[in-house]
Coordinates of C-alpha atoms in Angstrom, one line a residue:
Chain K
X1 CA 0.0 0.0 0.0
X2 CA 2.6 2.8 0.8
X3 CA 5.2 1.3 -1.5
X4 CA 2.6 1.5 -4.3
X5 CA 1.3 5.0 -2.9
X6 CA 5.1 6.5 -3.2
X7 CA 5.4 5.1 -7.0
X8 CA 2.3 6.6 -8.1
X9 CA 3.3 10.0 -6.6
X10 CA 7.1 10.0 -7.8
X11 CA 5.9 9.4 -10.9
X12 CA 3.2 11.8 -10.8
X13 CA 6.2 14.5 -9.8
X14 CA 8.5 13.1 -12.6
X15 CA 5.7 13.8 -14.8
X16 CA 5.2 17.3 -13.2
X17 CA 8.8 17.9 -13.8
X18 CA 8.8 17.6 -17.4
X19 CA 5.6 18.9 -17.7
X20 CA 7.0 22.3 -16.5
X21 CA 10.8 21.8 -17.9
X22 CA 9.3 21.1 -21.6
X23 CA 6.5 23.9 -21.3
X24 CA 4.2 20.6 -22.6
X25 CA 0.3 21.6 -22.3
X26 CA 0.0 17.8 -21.3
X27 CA -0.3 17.6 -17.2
X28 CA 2.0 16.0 -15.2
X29 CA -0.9 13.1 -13.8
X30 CA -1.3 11.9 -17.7
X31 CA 2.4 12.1 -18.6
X32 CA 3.1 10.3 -15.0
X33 CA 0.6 7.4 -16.4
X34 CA 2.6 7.0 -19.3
X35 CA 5.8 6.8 -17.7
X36 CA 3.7 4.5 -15.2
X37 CA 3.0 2.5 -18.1
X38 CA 6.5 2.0 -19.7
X39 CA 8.2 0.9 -15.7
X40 CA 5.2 -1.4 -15.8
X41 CA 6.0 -2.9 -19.5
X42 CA 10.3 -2.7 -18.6
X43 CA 9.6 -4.6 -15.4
X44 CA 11.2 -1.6 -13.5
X45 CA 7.9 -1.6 -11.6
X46 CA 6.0 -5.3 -10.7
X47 CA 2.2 -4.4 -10.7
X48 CA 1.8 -6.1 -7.3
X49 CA 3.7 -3.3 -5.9
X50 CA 1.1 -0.9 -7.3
X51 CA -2.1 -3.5 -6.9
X52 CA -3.5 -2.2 -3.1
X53 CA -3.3 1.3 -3.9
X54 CA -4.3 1.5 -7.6
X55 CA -7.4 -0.5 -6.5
X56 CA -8.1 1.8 -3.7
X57 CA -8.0 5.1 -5.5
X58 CA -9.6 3.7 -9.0
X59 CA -12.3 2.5 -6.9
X60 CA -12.9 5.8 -5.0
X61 CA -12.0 8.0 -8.2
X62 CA -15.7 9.7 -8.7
X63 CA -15.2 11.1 -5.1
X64 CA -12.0 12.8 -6.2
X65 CA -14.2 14.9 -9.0
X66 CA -16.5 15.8 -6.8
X67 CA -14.4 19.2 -5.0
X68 CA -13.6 20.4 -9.2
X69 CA -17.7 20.3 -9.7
X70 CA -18.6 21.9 -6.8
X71 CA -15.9 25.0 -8.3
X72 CA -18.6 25.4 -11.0
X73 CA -20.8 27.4 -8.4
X74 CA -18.5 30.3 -8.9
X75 CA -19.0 30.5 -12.3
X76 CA -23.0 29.7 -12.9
X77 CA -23.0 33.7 -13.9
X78 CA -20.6 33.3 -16.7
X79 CA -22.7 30.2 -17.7
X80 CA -26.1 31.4 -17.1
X81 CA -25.4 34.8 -19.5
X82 CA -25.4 32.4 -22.7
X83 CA -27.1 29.0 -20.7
X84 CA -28.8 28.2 -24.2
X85 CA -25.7 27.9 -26.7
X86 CA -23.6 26.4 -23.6
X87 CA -26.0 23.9 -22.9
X88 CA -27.5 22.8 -26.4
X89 CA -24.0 22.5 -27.7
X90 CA -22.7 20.8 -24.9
X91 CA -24.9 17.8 -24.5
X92 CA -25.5 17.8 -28.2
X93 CA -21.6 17.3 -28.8
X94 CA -21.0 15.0 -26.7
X95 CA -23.6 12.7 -27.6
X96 CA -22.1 12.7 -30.7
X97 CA -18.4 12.2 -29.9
X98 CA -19.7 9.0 -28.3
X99 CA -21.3 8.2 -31.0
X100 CA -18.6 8.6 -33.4
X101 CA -16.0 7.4 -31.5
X102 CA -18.0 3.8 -30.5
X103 CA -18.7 3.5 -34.1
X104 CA -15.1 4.2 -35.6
X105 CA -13.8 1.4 -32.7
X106 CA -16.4 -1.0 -33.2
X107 CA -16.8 -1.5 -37.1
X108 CA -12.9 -1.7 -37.3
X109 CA -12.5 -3.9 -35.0
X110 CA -15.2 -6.4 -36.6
X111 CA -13.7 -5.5 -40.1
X112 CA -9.8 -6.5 -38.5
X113 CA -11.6 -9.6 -36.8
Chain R
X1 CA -18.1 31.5 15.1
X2 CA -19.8 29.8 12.2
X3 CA -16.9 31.1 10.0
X4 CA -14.3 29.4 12.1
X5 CA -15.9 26.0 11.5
X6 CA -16.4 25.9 8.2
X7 CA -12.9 27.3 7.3
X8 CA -11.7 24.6 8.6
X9 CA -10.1 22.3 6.3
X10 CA -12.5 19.5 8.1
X11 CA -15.3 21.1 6.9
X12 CA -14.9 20.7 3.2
X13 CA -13.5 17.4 3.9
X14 CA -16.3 16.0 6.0
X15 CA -19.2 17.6 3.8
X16 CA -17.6 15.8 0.8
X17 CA -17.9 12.3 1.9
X18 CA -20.4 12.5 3.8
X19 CA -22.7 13.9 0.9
X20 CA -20.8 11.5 -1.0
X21 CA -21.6 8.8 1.4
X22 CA -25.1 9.3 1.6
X23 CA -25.4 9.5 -2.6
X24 CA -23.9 6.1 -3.0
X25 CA -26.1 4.5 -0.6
X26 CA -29.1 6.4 -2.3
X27 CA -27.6 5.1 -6.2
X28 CA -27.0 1.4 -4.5
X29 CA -30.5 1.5 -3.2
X30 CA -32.2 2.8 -6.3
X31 CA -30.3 -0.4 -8.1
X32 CA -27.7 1.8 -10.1
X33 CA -30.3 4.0 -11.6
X34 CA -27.7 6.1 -13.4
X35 CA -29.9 9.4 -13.0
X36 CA -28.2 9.2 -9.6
X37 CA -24.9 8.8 -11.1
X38 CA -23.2 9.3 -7.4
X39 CA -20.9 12.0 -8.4
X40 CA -23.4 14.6 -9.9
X41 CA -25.8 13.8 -6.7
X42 CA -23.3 15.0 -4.7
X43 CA -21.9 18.3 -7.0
X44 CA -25.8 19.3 -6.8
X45 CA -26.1 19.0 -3.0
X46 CA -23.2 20.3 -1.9
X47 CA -23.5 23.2 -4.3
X48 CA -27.2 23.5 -2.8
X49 CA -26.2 23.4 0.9
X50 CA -23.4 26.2 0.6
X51 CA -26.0 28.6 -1.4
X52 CA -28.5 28.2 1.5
X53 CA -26.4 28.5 4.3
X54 CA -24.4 31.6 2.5
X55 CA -20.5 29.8 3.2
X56 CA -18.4 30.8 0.2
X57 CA -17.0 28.4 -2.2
X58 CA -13.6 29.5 -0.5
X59 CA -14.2 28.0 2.6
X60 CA -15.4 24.6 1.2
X61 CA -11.9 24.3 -1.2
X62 CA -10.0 24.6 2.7
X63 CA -11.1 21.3 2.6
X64 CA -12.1 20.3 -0.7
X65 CA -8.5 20.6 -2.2
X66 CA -7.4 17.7 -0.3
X67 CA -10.2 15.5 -1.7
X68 CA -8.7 16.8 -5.0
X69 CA -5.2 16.2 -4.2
X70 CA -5.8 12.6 -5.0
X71 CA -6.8 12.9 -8.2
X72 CA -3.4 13.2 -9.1
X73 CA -2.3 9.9 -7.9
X74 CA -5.9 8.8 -9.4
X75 CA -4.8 9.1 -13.1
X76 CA -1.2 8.1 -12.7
X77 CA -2.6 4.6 -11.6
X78 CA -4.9 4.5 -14.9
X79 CA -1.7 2.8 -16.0
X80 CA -2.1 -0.2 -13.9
X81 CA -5.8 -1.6 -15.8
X82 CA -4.3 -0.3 -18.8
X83 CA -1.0 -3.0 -18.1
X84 CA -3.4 -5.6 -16.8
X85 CA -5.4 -5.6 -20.2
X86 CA -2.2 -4.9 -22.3
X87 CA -2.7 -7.4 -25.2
X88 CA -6.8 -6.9 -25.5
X89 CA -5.9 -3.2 -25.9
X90 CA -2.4 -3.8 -27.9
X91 CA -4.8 -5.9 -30.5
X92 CA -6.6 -2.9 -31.0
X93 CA -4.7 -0.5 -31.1
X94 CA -5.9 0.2 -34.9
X95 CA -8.9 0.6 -34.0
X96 CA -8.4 2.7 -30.8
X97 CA -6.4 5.3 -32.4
X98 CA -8.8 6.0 -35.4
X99 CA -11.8 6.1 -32.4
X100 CA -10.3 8.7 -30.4
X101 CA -8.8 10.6 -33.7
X102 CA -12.2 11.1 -35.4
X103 CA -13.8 11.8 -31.5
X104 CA -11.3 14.6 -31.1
X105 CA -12.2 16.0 -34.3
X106 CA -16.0 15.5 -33.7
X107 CA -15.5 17.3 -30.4
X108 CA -13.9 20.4 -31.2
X109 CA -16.0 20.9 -34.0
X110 CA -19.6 19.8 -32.7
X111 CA -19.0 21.9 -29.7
X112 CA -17.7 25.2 -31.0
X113 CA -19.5 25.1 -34.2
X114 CA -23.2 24.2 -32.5
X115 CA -22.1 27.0 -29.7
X116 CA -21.6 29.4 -33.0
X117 CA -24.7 28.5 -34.6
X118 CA -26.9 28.9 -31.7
X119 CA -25.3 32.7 -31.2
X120 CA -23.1 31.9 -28.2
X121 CA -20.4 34.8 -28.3
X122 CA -16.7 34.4 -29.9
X123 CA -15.2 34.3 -26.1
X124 CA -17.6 31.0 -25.8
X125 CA -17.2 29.3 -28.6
X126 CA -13.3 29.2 -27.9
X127 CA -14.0 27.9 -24.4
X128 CA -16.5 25.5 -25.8
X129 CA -14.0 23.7 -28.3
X130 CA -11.6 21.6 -25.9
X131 CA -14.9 20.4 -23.5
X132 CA -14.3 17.0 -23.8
X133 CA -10.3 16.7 -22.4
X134 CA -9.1 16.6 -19.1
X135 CA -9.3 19.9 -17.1
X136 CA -5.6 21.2 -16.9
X137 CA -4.7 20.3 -20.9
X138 CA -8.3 21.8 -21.6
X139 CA -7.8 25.0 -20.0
X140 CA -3.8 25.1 -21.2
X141 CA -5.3 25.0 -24.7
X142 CA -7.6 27.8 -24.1
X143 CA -5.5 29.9 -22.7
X144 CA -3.8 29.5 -25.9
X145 CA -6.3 29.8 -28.1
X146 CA -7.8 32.7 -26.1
X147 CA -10.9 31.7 -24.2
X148 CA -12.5 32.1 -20.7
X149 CA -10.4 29.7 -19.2
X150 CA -13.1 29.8 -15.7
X151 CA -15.8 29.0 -18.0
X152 CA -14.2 26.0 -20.0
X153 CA -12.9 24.5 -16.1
X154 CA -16.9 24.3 -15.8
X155 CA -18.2 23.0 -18.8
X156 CA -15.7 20.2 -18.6
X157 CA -16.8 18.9 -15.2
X158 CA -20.3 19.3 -16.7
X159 CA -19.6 17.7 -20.0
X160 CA -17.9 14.3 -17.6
X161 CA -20.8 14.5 -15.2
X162 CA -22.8 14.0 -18.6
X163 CA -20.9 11.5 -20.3
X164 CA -21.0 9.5 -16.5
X165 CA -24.7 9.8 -16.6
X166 CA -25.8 8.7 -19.9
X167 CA -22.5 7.2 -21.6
X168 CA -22.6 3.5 -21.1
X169 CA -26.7 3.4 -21.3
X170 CA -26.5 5.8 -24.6
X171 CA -23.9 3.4 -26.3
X172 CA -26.3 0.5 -25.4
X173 CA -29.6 2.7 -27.4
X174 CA -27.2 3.3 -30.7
X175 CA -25.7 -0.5 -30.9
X176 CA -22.3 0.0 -29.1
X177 CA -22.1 -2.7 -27.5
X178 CA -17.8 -4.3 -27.3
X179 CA -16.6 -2.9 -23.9
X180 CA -13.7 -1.4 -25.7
X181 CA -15.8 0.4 -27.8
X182 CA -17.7 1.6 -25.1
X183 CA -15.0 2.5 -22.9
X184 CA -12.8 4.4 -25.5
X185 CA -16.6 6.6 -26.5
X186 CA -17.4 7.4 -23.0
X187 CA -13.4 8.2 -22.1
X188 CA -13.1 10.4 -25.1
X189 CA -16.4 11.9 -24.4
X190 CA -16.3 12.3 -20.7
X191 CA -12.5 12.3 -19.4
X192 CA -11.9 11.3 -16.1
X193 CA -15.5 11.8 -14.9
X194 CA -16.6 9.3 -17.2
X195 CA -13.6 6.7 -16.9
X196 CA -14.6 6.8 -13.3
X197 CA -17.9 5.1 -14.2
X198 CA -16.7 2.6 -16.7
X199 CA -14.4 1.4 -13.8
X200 CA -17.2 0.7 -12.3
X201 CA -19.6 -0.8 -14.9
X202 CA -16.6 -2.9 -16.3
X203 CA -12.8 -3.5 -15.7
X204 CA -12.2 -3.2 -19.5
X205 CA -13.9 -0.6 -20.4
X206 CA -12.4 0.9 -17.4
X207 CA -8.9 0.3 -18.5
X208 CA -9.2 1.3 -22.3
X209 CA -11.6 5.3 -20.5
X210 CA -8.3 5.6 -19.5
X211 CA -6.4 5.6 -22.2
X212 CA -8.5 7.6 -23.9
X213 CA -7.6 10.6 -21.7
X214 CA -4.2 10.7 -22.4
X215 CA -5.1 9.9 -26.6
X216 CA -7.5 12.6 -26.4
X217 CA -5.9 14.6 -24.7
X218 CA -3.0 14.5 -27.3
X219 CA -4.8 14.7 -30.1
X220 CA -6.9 18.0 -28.7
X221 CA -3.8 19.4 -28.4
X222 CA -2.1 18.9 -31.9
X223 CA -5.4 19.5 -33.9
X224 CA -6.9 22.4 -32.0
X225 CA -4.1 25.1 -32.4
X226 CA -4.2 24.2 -36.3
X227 CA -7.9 24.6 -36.3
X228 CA -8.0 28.1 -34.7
X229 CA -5.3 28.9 -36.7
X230 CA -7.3 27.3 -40.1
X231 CA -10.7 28.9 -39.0
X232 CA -9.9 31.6 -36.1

């Protein structure tokens, strides 16, 4: 458990630290799961070490949203000045990147199949 | 008095899993009815009970930015499902890419260009076009492209509480039905908010939502500048 907590933050720092050094607009938390990924593939890092904690965060991860939603109370003026073309386009858009993106993976993967 | 307590880091600590608590129990209870989608339950109260009882958002984040602390740690261990379901997702990797690619595109287009058509204001329509990606490359690409960088932070937590809501039941309606294809719409849709419910619904789909951040999150970031730059 703290063996697998201290990975998954000193790689989430690593990944901070070239996040900042390369001026990337990628955050250090995706580039840290990358790097995650290639110690896990290299066998730097066995995913035992990581199982206990990865389990108990990915389990719990919804909760970890919840303090960034609550941050949109500050801004319901900003949305509520143009609610109609921030909302319409919103849901609209995203029912259709779902859509999109399902279909593209699913008909090439029966096609490859 | 009042003010003391709910400065205290506690206080945003406590109110978030206890509402938190209480709006799992309510989703368990209702048999997973995904209108109670846990997370958006619990945005929606809390933002209700600080309103009524007049404590600024300030106060909460004493508290609340511990909760959020571990979302750090969160999406660096996205790598372990991801490793776990290595050759499932290395098989289809074809497939994944061109998913996620034409998503990206869809996004950035769908969202600004609906937001454009409906009258929504230039400022907007900038802050509308990277809704779909994870909050800090979304609001590192509008500051770039010269948004409201506030306003897209909020309609990307509402865009994830969305995709969390509907995602896996409005893949079912439209004939998704692999769970990588599932996984990679909602991820790329919905971000983290959404991975978070695939983890839940299914380990695969789980592992591939994550993925789809960081591809999505990529692929926002090389397409959007060239689009402003194309149609700004």
């Amino acid at each position: 458990m703290i063996r697998g907590m201290a990975i998954l933050l000193l790689l989430q720092f690593l990944g901070e630290l070239l996040s900042t050094w390369m001026t990337l607009p990628i955050p250090g938390n995706v580039i840290g799961m990358g790097l995650l990924l290639v110690a896990l593939l290299i066998g730097w890092v066995k995913v035992d070490w990581l199982e206990e904690a990865a389990d108990l965060l990915l389990s719990n991860m919804a909760l970890f949203f919840v303090p960034a939603g609550v941050g949109v109370m500050v801004y319901a003026d900003l949305i509520s000045r143009e609610w109609l073309p921030i909302s319409v386009g919103l849901v609209l858009s995203t029912f259709c990147v779902i859509a999109v993106t399902g279909w593209v993976e699913q008909s090439l993967s029966r096609r490859g199949e | 008095m009042f003010a003391i307590l709910t400065n205290h880091p506690l206080f945003g600590i406590g109110l978030t899993l206890l509402v938190f608590a209480l709006a799992q129990s309510a989703y368990l209870k209702s048999r997973r009815n995904p209108l109670l989608t846990p997370v958006a339950v619990a945005i929606v109260a809390i933002i209700a009970a600080l309103k009524l009882s007049d404590i600024p958002f300030a106060a909460y984040q004493n508290g609340g930015r511990y909760i959020l602390f571990l979302l750090g740690p969160s999406v660096v261990a996205l790598a372990v499902p991801l490793y776990r379901r290595r050759q499932e997702i290395y098989a289809k990797r074809g497939p994944i890419m061109a998913g996620v690619a034409a998503g990206a595109l869809v996004s950035i287009v769908s969202a600004s260009g609906l937001t454009w058509l409906l009258g929504g204001s230039r400022d907007v329509v900038l802050s509308m076009a990277p809704k779909s990606v994870t909050t800090p490359i979304a609001i590192a690409l509008v500051e770039k492209i010269g948004g409201i960088p506030e306003l897209t932070a909020a309609i990307v937590v509402l865009t994830g509480c969305l995709g969390a809501i509907c995602g896996p039941e409005f893949c079912r309606l439209i004939g998704i039905t692999s769970s990588s294809a599932t996984g990679l719409a909602v991820g790329t849709a919905a971000h983290g908010i959404g991975t978070a419910r695939m983890l839940e619904v299914d380990p695969l789909a789980g592992a591939v939502a994550g993925l789809a951040i960081g591809l999505n999150g990529l692929m926002t970031a090389s397409l959007l500048p060239v689009l402003f730059i194309l149609f700004g």
